[in-house]
Coordinates of C-alpha atoms in Angstrom, one line a residue:
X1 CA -20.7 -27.3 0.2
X2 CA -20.6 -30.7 -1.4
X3 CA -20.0 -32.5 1.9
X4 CA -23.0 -31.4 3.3
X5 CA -25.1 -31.6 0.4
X6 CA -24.3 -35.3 0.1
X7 CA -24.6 -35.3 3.7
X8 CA -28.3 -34.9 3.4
X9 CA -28.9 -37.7 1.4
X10 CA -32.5 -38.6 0.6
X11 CA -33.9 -36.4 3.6
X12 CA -32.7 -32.7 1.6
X13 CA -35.1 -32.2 -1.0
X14 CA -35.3 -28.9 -2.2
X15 CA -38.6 -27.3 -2.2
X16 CA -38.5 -25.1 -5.2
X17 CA -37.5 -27.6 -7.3
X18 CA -39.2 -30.9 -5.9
X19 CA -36.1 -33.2 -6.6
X20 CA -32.9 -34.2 -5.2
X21 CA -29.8 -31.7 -6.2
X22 CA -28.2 -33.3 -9.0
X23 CA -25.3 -32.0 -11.2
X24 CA -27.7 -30.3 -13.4
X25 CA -29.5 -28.3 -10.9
X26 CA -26.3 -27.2 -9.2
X27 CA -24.6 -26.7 -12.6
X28 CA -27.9 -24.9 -13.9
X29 CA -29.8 -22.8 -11.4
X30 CA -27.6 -22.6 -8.5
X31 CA -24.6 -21.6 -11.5
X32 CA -26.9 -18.3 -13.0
X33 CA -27.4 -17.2 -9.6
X34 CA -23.8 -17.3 -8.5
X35 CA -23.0 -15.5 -11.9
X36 CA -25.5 -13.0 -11.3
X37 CA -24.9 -12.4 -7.8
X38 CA -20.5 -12.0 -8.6
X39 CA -21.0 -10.3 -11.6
X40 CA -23.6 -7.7 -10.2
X41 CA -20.5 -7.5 -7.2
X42 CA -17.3 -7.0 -9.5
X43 CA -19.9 -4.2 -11.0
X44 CA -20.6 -2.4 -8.2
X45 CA -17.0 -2.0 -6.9
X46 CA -15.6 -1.1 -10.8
X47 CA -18.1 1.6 -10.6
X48 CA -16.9 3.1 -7.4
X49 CA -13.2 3.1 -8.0
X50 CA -12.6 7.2 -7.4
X51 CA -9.9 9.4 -7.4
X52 CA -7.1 6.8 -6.7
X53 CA -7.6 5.1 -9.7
X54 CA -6.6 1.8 -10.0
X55 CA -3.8 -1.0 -11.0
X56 CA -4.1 -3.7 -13.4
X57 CA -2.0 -6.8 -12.2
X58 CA -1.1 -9.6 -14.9
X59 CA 0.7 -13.2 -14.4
X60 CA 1.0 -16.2 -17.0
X61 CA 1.7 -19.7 -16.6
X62 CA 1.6 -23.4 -18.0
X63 CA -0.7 -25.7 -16.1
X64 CA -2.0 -29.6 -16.9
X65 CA -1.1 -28.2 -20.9
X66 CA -2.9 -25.3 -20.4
X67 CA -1.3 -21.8 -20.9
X68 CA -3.3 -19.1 -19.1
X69 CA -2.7 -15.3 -18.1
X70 CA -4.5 -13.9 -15.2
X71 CA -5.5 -10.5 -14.6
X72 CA -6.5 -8.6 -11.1
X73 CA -7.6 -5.0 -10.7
X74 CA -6.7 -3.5 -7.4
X75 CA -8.1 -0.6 -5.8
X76 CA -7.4 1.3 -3.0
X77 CA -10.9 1.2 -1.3
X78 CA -11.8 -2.6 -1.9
X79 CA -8.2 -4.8 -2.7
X80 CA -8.1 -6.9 -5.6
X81 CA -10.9 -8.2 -7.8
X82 CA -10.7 -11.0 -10.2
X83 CA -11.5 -9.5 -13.6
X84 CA -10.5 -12.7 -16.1
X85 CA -8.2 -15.3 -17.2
X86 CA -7.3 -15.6 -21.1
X87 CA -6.6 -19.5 -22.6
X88 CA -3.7 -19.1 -24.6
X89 CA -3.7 -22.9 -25.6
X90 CA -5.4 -22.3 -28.8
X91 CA -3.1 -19.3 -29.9
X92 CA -0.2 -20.8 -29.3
X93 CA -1.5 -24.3 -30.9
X94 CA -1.6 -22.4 -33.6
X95 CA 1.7 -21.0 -34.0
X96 CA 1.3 -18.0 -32.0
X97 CA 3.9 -16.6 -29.0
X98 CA 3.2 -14.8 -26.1
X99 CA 5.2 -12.0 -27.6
X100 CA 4.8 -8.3 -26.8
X101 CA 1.9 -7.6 -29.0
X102 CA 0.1 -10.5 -27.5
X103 CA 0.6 -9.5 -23.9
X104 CA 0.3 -5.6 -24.4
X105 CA -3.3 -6.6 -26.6
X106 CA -4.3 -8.4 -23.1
X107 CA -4.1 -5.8 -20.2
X108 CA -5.2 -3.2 -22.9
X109 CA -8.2 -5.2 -23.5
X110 CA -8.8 -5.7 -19.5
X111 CA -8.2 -1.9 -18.5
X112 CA -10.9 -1.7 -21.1
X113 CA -13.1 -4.3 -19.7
X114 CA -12.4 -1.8 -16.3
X115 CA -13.3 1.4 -17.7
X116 CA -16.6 1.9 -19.3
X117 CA -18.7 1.4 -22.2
X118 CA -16.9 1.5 -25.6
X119 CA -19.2 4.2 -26.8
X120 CA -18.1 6.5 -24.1
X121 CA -14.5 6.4 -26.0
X122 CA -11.7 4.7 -25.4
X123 CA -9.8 7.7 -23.8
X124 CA -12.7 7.5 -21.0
X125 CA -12.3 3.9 -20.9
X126 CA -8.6 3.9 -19.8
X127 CA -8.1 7.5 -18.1
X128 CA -8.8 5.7 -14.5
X129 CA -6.1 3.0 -14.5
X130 CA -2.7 4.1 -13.1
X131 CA -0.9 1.3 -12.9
X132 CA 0.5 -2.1 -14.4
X133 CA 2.4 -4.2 -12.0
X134 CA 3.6 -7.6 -13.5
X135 CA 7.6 -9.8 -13.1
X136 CA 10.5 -8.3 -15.4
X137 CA 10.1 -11.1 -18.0
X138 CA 11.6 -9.4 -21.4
X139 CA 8.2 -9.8 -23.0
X140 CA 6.6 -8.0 -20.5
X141 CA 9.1 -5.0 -20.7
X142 CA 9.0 -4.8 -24.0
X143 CA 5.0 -5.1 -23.4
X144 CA 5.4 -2.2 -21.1
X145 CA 6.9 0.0 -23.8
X146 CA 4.1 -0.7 -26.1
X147 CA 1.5 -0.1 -23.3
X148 CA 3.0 3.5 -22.5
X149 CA 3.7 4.3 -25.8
X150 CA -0.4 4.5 -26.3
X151 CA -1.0 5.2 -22.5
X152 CA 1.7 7.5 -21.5
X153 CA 0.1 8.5 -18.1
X154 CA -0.3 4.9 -17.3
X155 CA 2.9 3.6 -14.7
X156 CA 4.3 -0.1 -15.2
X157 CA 6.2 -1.2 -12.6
X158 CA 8.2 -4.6 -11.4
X159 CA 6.4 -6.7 -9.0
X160 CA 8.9 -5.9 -5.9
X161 CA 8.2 -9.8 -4.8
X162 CA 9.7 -10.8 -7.7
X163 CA 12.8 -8.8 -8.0
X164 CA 13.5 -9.5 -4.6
X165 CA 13.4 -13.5 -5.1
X166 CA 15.2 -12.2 -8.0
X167 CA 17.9 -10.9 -5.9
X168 CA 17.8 -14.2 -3.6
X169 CA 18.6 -16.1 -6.5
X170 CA 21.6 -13.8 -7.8
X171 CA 23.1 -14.4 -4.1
X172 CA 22.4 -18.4 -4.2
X173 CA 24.0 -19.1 -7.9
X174 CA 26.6 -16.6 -7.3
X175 CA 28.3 -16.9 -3.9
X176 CA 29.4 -20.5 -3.0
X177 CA 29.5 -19.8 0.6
X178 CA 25.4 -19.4 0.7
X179 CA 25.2 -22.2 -1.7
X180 CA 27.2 -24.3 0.9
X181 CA 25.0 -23.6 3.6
X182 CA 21.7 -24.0 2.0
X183 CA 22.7 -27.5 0.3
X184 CA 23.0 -28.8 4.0
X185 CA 20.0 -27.4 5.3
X186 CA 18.3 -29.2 2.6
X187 CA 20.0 -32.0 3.3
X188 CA 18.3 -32.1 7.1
X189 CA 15.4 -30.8 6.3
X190 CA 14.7 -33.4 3.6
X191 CA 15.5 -35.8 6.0
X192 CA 13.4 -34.8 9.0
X193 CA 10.5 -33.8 6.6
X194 CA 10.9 -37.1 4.1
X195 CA 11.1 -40.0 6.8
X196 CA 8.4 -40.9 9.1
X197 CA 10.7 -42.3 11.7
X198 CA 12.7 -38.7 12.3
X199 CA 9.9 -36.6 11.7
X200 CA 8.1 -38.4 14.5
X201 CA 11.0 -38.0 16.7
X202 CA 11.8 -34.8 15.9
X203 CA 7.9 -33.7 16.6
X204 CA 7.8 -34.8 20.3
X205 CA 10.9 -33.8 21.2
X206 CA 9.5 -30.2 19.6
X207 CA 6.9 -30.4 21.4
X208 CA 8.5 -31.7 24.7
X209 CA 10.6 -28.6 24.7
X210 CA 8.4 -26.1 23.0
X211 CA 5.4 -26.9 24.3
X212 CA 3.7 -26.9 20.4
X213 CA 4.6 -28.2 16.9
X214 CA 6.7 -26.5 14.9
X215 CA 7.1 -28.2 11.1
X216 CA 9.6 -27.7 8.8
X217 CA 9.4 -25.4 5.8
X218 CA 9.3 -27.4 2.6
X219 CA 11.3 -24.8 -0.1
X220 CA 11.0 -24.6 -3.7
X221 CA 13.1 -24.3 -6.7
X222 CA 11.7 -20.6 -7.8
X223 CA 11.1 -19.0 -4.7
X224 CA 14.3 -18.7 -3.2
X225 CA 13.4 -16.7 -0.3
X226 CA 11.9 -19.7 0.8
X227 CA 15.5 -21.4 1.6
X228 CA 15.7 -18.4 4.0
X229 CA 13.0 -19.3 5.8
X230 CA 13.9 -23.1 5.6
X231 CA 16.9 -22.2 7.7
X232 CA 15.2 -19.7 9.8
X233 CA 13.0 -22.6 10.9
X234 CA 15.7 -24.9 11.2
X235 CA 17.6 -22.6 13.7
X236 CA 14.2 -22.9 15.7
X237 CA 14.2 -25.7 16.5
X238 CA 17.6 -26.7 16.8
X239 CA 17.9 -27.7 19.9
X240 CA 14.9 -30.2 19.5
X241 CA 16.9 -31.7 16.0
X242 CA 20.1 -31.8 18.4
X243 CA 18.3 -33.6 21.0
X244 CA 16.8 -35.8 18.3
X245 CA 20.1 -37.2 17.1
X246 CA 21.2 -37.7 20.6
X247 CA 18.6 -39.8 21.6
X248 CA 19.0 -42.9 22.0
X249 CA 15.6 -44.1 20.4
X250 CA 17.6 -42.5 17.3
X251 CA 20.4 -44.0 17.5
X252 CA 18.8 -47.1 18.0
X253 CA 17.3 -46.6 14.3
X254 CA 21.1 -47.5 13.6
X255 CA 20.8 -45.1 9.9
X256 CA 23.8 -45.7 7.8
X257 CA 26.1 -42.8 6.9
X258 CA 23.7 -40.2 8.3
X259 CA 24.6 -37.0 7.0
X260 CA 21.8 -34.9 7.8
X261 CA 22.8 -35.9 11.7
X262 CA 26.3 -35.6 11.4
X263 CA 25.1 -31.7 10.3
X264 CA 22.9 -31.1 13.0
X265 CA 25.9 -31.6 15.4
X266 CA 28.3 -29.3 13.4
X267 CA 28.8 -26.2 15.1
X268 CA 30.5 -24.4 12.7
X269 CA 27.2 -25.2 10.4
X270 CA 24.2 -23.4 12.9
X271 CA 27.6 -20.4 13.1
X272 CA 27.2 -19.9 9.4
X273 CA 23.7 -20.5 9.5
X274 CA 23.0 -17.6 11.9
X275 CA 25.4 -15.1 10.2
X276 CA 23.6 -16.3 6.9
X277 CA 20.5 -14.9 7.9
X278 CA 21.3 -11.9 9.6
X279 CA 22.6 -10.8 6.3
X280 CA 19.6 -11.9 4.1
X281 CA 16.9 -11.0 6.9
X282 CA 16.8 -7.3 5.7
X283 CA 15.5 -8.2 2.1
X284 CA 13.5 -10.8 3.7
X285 CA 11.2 -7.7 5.4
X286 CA 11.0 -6.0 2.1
X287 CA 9.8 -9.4 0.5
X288 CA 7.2 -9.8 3.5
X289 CA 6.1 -6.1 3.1
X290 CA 5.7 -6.0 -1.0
X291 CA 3.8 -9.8 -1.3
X292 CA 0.1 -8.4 0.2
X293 CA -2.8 -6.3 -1.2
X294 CA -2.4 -3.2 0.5
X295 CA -1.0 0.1 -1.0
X296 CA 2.8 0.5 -1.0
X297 CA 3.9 2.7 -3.6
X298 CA 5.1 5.5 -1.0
X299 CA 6.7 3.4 1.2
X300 CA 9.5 1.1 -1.1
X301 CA 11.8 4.0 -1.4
X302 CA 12.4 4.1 2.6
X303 CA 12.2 0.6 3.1
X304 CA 14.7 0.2 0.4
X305 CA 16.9 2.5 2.2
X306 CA 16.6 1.3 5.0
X307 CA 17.6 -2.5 3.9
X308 CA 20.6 -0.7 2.3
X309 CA 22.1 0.8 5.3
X310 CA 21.5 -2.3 7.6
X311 CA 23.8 -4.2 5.5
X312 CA 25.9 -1.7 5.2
X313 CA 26.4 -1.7 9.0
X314 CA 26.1 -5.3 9.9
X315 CA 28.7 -7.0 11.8
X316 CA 29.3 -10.9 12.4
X317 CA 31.3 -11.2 15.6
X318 CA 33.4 -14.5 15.7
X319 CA 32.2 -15.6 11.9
X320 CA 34.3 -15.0 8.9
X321 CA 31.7 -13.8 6.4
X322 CA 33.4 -12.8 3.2
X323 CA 30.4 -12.2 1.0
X324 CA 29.0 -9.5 2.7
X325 CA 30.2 -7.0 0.4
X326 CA 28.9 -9.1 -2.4
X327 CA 25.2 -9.5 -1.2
X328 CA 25.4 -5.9 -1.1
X329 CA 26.4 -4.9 -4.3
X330 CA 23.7 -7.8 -5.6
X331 CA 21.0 -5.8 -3.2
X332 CA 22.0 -2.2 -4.9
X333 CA 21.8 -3.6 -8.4
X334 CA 18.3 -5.0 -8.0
X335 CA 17.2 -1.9 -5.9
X336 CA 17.5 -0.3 -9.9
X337 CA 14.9 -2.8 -11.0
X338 CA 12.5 -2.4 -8.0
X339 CA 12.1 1.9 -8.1
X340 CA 10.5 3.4 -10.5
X341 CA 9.1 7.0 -10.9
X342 CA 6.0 6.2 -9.2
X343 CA 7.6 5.1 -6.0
X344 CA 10.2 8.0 -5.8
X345 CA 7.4 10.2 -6.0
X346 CA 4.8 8.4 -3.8
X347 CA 7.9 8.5 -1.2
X348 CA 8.2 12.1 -1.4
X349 CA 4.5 12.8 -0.9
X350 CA 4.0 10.2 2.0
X351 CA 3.1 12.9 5.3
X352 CA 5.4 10.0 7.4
X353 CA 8.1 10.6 6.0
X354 CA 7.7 14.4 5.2
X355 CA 10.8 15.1 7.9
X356 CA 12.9 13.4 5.7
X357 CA 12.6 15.7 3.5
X358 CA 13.1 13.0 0.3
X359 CA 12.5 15.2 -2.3
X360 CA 15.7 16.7 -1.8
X361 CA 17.6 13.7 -2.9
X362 CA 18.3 14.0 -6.6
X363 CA 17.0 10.8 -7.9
X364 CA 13.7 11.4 -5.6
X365 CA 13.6 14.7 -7.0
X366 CA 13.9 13.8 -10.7
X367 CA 11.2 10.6 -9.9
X368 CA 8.8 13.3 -8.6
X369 CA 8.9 15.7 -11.9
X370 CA 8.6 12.7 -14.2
X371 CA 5.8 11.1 -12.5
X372 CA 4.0 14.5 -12.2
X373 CA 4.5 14.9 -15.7
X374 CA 3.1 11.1 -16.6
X375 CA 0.2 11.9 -14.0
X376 CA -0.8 14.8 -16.2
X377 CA -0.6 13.6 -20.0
X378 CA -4.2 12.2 -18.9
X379 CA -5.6 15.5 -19.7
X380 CA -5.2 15.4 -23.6
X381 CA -5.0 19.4 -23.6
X382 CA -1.2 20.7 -23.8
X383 CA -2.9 24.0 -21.9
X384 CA -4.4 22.1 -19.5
X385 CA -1.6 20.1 -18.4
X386 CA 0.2 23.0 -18.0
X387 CA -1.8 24.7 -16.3
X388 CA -2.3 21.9 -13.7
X389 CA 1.3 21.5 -13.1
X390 CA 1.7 25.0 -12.3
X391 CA -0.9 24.3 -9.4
X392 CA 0.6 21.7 -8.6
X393 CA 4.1 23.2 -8.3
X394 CA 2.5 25.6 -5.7
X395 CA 1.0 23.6 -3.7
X396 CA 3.9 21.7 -3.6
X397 CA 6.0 24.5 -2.0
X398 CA 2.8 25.0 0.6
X399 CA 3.1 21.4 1.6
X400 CA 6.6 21.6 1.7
X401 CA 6.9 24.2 4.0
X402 CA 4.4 23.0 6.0
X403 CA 1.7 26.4 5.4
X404 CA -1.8 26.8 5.7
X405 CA -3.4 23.6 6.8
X406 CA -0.1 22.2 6.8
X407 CA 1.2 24.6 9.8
X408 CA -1.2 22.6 12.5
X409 CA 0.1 20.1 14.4
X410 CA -2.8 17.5 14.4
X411 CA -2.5 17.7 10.4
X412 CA 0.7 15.3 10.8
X413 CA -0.5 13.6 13.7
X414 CA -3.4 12.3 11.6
X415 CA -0.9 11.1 9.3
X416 CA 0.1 8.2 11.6
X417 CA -3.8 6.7 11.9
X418 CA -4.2 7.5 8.2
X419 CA -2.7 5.8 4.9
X420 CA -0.6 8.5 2.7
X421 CA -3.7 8.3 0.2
X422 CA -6.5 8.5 3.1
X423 CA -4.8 11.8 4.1
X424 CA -4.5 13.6 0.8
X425 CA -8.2 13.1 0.7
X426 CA -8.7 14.7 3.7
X427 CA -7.0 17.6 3.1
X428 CA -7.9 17.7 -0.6
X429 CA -10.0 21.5 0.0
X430 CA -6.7 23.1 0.6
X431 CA -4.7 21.4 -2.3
X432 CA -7.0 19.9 -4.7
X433 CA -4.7 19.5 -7.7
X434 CA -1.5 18.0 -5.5
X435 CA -4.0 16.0 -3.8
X436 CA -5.6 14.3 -6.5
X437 CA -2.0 13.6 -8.1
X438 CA -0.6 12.6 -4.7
X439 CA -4.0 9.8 -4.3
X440 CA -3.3 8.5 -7.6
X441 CA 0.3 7.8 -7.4
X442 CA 0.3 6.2 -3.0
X443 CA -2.8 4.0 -3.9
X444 CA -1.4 1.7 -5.3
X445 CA 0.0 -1.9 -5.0
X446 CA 3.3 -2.9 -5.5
X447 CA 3.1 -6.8 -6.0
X448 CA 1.0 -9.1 -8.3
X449 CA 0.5 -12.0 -5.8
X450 CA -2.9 -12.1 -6.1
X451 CA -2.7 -13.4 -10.1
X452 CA -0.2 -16.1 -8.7
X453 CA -3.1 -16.8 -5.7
X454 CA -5.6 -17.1 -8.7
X455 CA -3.1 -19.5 -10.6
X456 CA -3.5 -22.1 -7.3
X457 CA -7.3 -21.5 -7.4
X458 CA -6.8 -22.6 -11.4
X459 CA -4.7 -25.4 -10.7
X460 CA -7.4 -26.5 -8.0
X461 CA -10.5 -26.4 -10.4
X462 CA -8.4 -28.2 -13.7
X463 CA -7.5 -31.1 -11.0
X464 CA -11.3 -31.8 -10.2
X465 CA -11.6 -31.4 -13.8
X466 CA -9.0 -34.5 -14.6
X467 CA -10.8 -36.5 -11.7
X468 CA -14.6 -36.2 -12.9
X469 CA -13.7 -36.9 -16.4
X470 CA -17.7 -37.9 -16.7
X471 CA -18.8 -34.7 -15.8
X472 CA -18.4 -33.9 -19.3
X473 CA -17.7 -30.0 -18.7
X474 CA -16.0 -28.2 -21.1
X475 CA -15.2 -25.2 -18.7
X476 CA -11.5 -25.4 -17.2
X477 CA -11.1 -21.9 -15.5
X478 CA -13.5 -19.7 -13.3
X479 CA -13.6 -17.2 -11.7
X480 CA -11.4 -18.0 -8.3
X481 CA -14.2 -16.6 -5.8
X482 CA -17.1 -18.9 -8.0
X483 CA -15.0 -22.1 -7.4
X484 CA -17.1 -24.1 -5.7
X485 CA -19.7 -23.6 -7.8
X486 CA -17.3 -24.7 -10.5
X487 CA -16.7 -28.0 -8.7
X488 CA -20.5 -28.5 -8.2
X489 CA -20.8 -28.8 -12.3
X490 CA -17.0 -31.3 -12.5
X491 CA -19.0 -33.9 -10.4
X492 CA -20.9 -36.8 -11.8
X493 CA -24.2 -36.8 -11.2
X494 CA -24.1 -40.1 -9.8
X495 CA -22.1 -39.0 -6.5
X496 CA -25.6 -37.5 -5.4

């Protein structure tokens, strides 16, 4: 919007105004309007959250000495909304800790800011929110606990994301082997990606052989699922690195004690490589699966299993792979972290996986009485909650034995167009109190990637901030969807 603001130069004049855009009509004027027109948004959709409830997702971090904490509500209908970001600088400037209190104080505060009007009650205010999905840090379990001690209907859950990088990181410091193999596919991808001369070569001879460009994935030290799909790439395009190093315009470069070359040739290395992946590729799907916006609450259990057995059953013909029995047990020991009630129970009432019959399995079937009996303490009557579970328990058995509406064919075929939460709704006539437990618990999200999104959208704005230092604006943080509007007030007024 800048661009072609300054684009117009002396010809834009705006005829409301009679002047030029300067930083103080776009920081002014053009700034209230924005604000009205997001905040009159982020209204309408809190107002029509429904049935499903919703999930409250919550990430901190440390950027340019600023400590901030984002917070996201997701809904089923309308994905996730920005709600706020909290400074901490000034707390813990003044001796304060993002301890438990701290952190618990914050979403209770935003599931407030969610709910309603404080006259209404704060019961009201907080009946709607389901969820609280944020990484395993200590102070946010410990958060947790404090959070369901007040709220005990409300679920908090690991971000499955971040348990699964988790998991990637328990099989990189703790099996040399991978270690090994990742420490030389840095090594040539730091040397194809950091040199001009090889990354040159590297991208015709790409695109001489696969007819387009293919770059290089650059990893980073806390995502470790990104080394994964370092080498994935790297297996891509191995013949075009192999027929890089072989060239003779390379080997007319003459490079001294070329490592990264001398690893593209190795055989043994792309062997280990291969194996490598098809071992870590499983996790890789749930990773892929958990880090987006839509609901997946009923659907971790069987991917989860799924992921088990695979690496269970792999086999690596002609490669001696002697960790494979250690990724596993590192796979089933997270698998503890990423299920919780609310996903045992979401599994057993997805209609896709009703064959299956998962609420036979113990651990589904004790998820599914726990979760029904957090789903109800949001009635504060000890009658009423029993009363609703006894409705529930029998229309349990209906669904479970497939009777009434249940008995028709084109009831389960619907289930295959619709999402586990879409088709409880539509058959909420015949079920209403297993219906309305069944939307609140499949509606919901499973990752908190769109607080980390909002951090890059932070870092973004307090960048501008550092370069327009003669703006003279105090504000460091908006909202992520009002950023340009935010940049329009951190230029000087003398760029127009």
């Amino acid at each position: 919007m800048l661009d072609l603001v300054a684009k117009g130069g002396k010809d834009y004049l705006n005829k409301n105004y009679n002047h030029w855009p300067n930083r103080d009509w776009l920081g002014g004027k053009m700034l209230d309007e924005e604000a009205a027109r997001q905040m009159a948004f982020v209204d309408k959709r809190l107002a029509n959250i429904g049935c499903c409830g919703y999930t409250i997702v919550g990430d901190g971090a440390s950027q340019q000495s600023i400590s901030l904490i984002n917070y996201y509500v997701q809904t089923y209908e309308s994905g996730p909304l920005y709600l706020k970001s909290v400074d901490c600088t000034d707390h813990l400037a003044e001796g304060g800790e993002k301890d438990a209190e701290y952190v618990a104080d914050g979403f209770i505060d935003t599931i407030k800011d969610v709910g309603g009007k404080p006259e209404e009650g704060e019961m009201k205010m907080v009946k709607d929110c389901v969820q609280i999905v944020g990484d395993g840090a200590a102070v946010n379990q410990a958060a947790w606990r404090l959070i369901e001690d007040r709220f005990p209907w409300i679920f908090c859950s690991w971000c499955i994301p971040h348990v699964t990088n988790l998991f990637f990181k328990d099989c990189c410091k703790q099996i040399p082997e991978i270690n090994s193999i990742i420490e030389r596919a840095e090594v040539i991808n730091s040397w194809f990606r950091g040199h001009q001369r090889p990354a040159a070569m590297l991208s015709a001879n790409c695109f001489k052989r696969y007819k387009k460009t293919l770059s290089l994935i650059r990893p980073t030290d806390t995502r470790f699922g990104l080394y994964f799909i370092m080498i994935h790439r790297l297996l891509r395009v191995q013949d075009g690195l192999e027929d890089t190093v072989k060239s003779e315009e390379y080997l007319g470069e003459g490079y001294v004690d070329d490592t990264a070359a001398r690893y593209v040739l190795d055989v043994d290395f792309w062997q280990r490589a291969k194996a490598l992946l098809q071992i870590m590729w499983p996790p890789m799907l749930i990773l892929r699966f958990g880090d987006s916006d839509k609901p997946g609450t009923s659907k971790m259990y069987h991917y989860s299993k799924q992921v088990t057995k695979l690496l269970e059953d792999l086999e690596y013909p002609g490669v001696a792979l002697p960790y494979g029995d250690k990724v596993l047990e590192l796979w089933k020991g997270r698998v503890g972290d990423m299920l919780g009630d609310i996903h045992f129970a979401a599994a057993a009432l997805d209609p896709q996986y009703h064959d299956l019959k998962y609420w036979e399995d113990p651990r589904v079937a004790r998820g599914l009485d726990a979760a029904m009996q957090k789903a109800l303490m949001v009635y504060e009557s000890a009658e009423e909650r029993r009363a609703k579970c006894i409705y529930i328990a029998k229309e349990l058995e209906i669904y479970k034995m497939k009777q009434g509406v249940f008995a028709y064919e084109m009831t389960w075929l619907s289930a295959i167009e619709l999402s586990a939460a879409a088709w409880w709704a539509k058959y909420k006539a015949e079920v209403p109190t297993l219906s309305w437990f069944a939307q609140r618990i499949t509606a919901q999200v499973v990752s908190s990637s769109a607080s980390e999104r909002g951090h890059k959208a932070n870092r973004k704005v307090s960048a501008k901030r550092l370069l327009a230092p003669r703006a003279g604006c105090d504000i460091i943080m908006m909202n992520p969807f009002a950023c340009v509007v935010c940049l329009c007030l951190l230029v000087p007024s003398d760029v127009f």
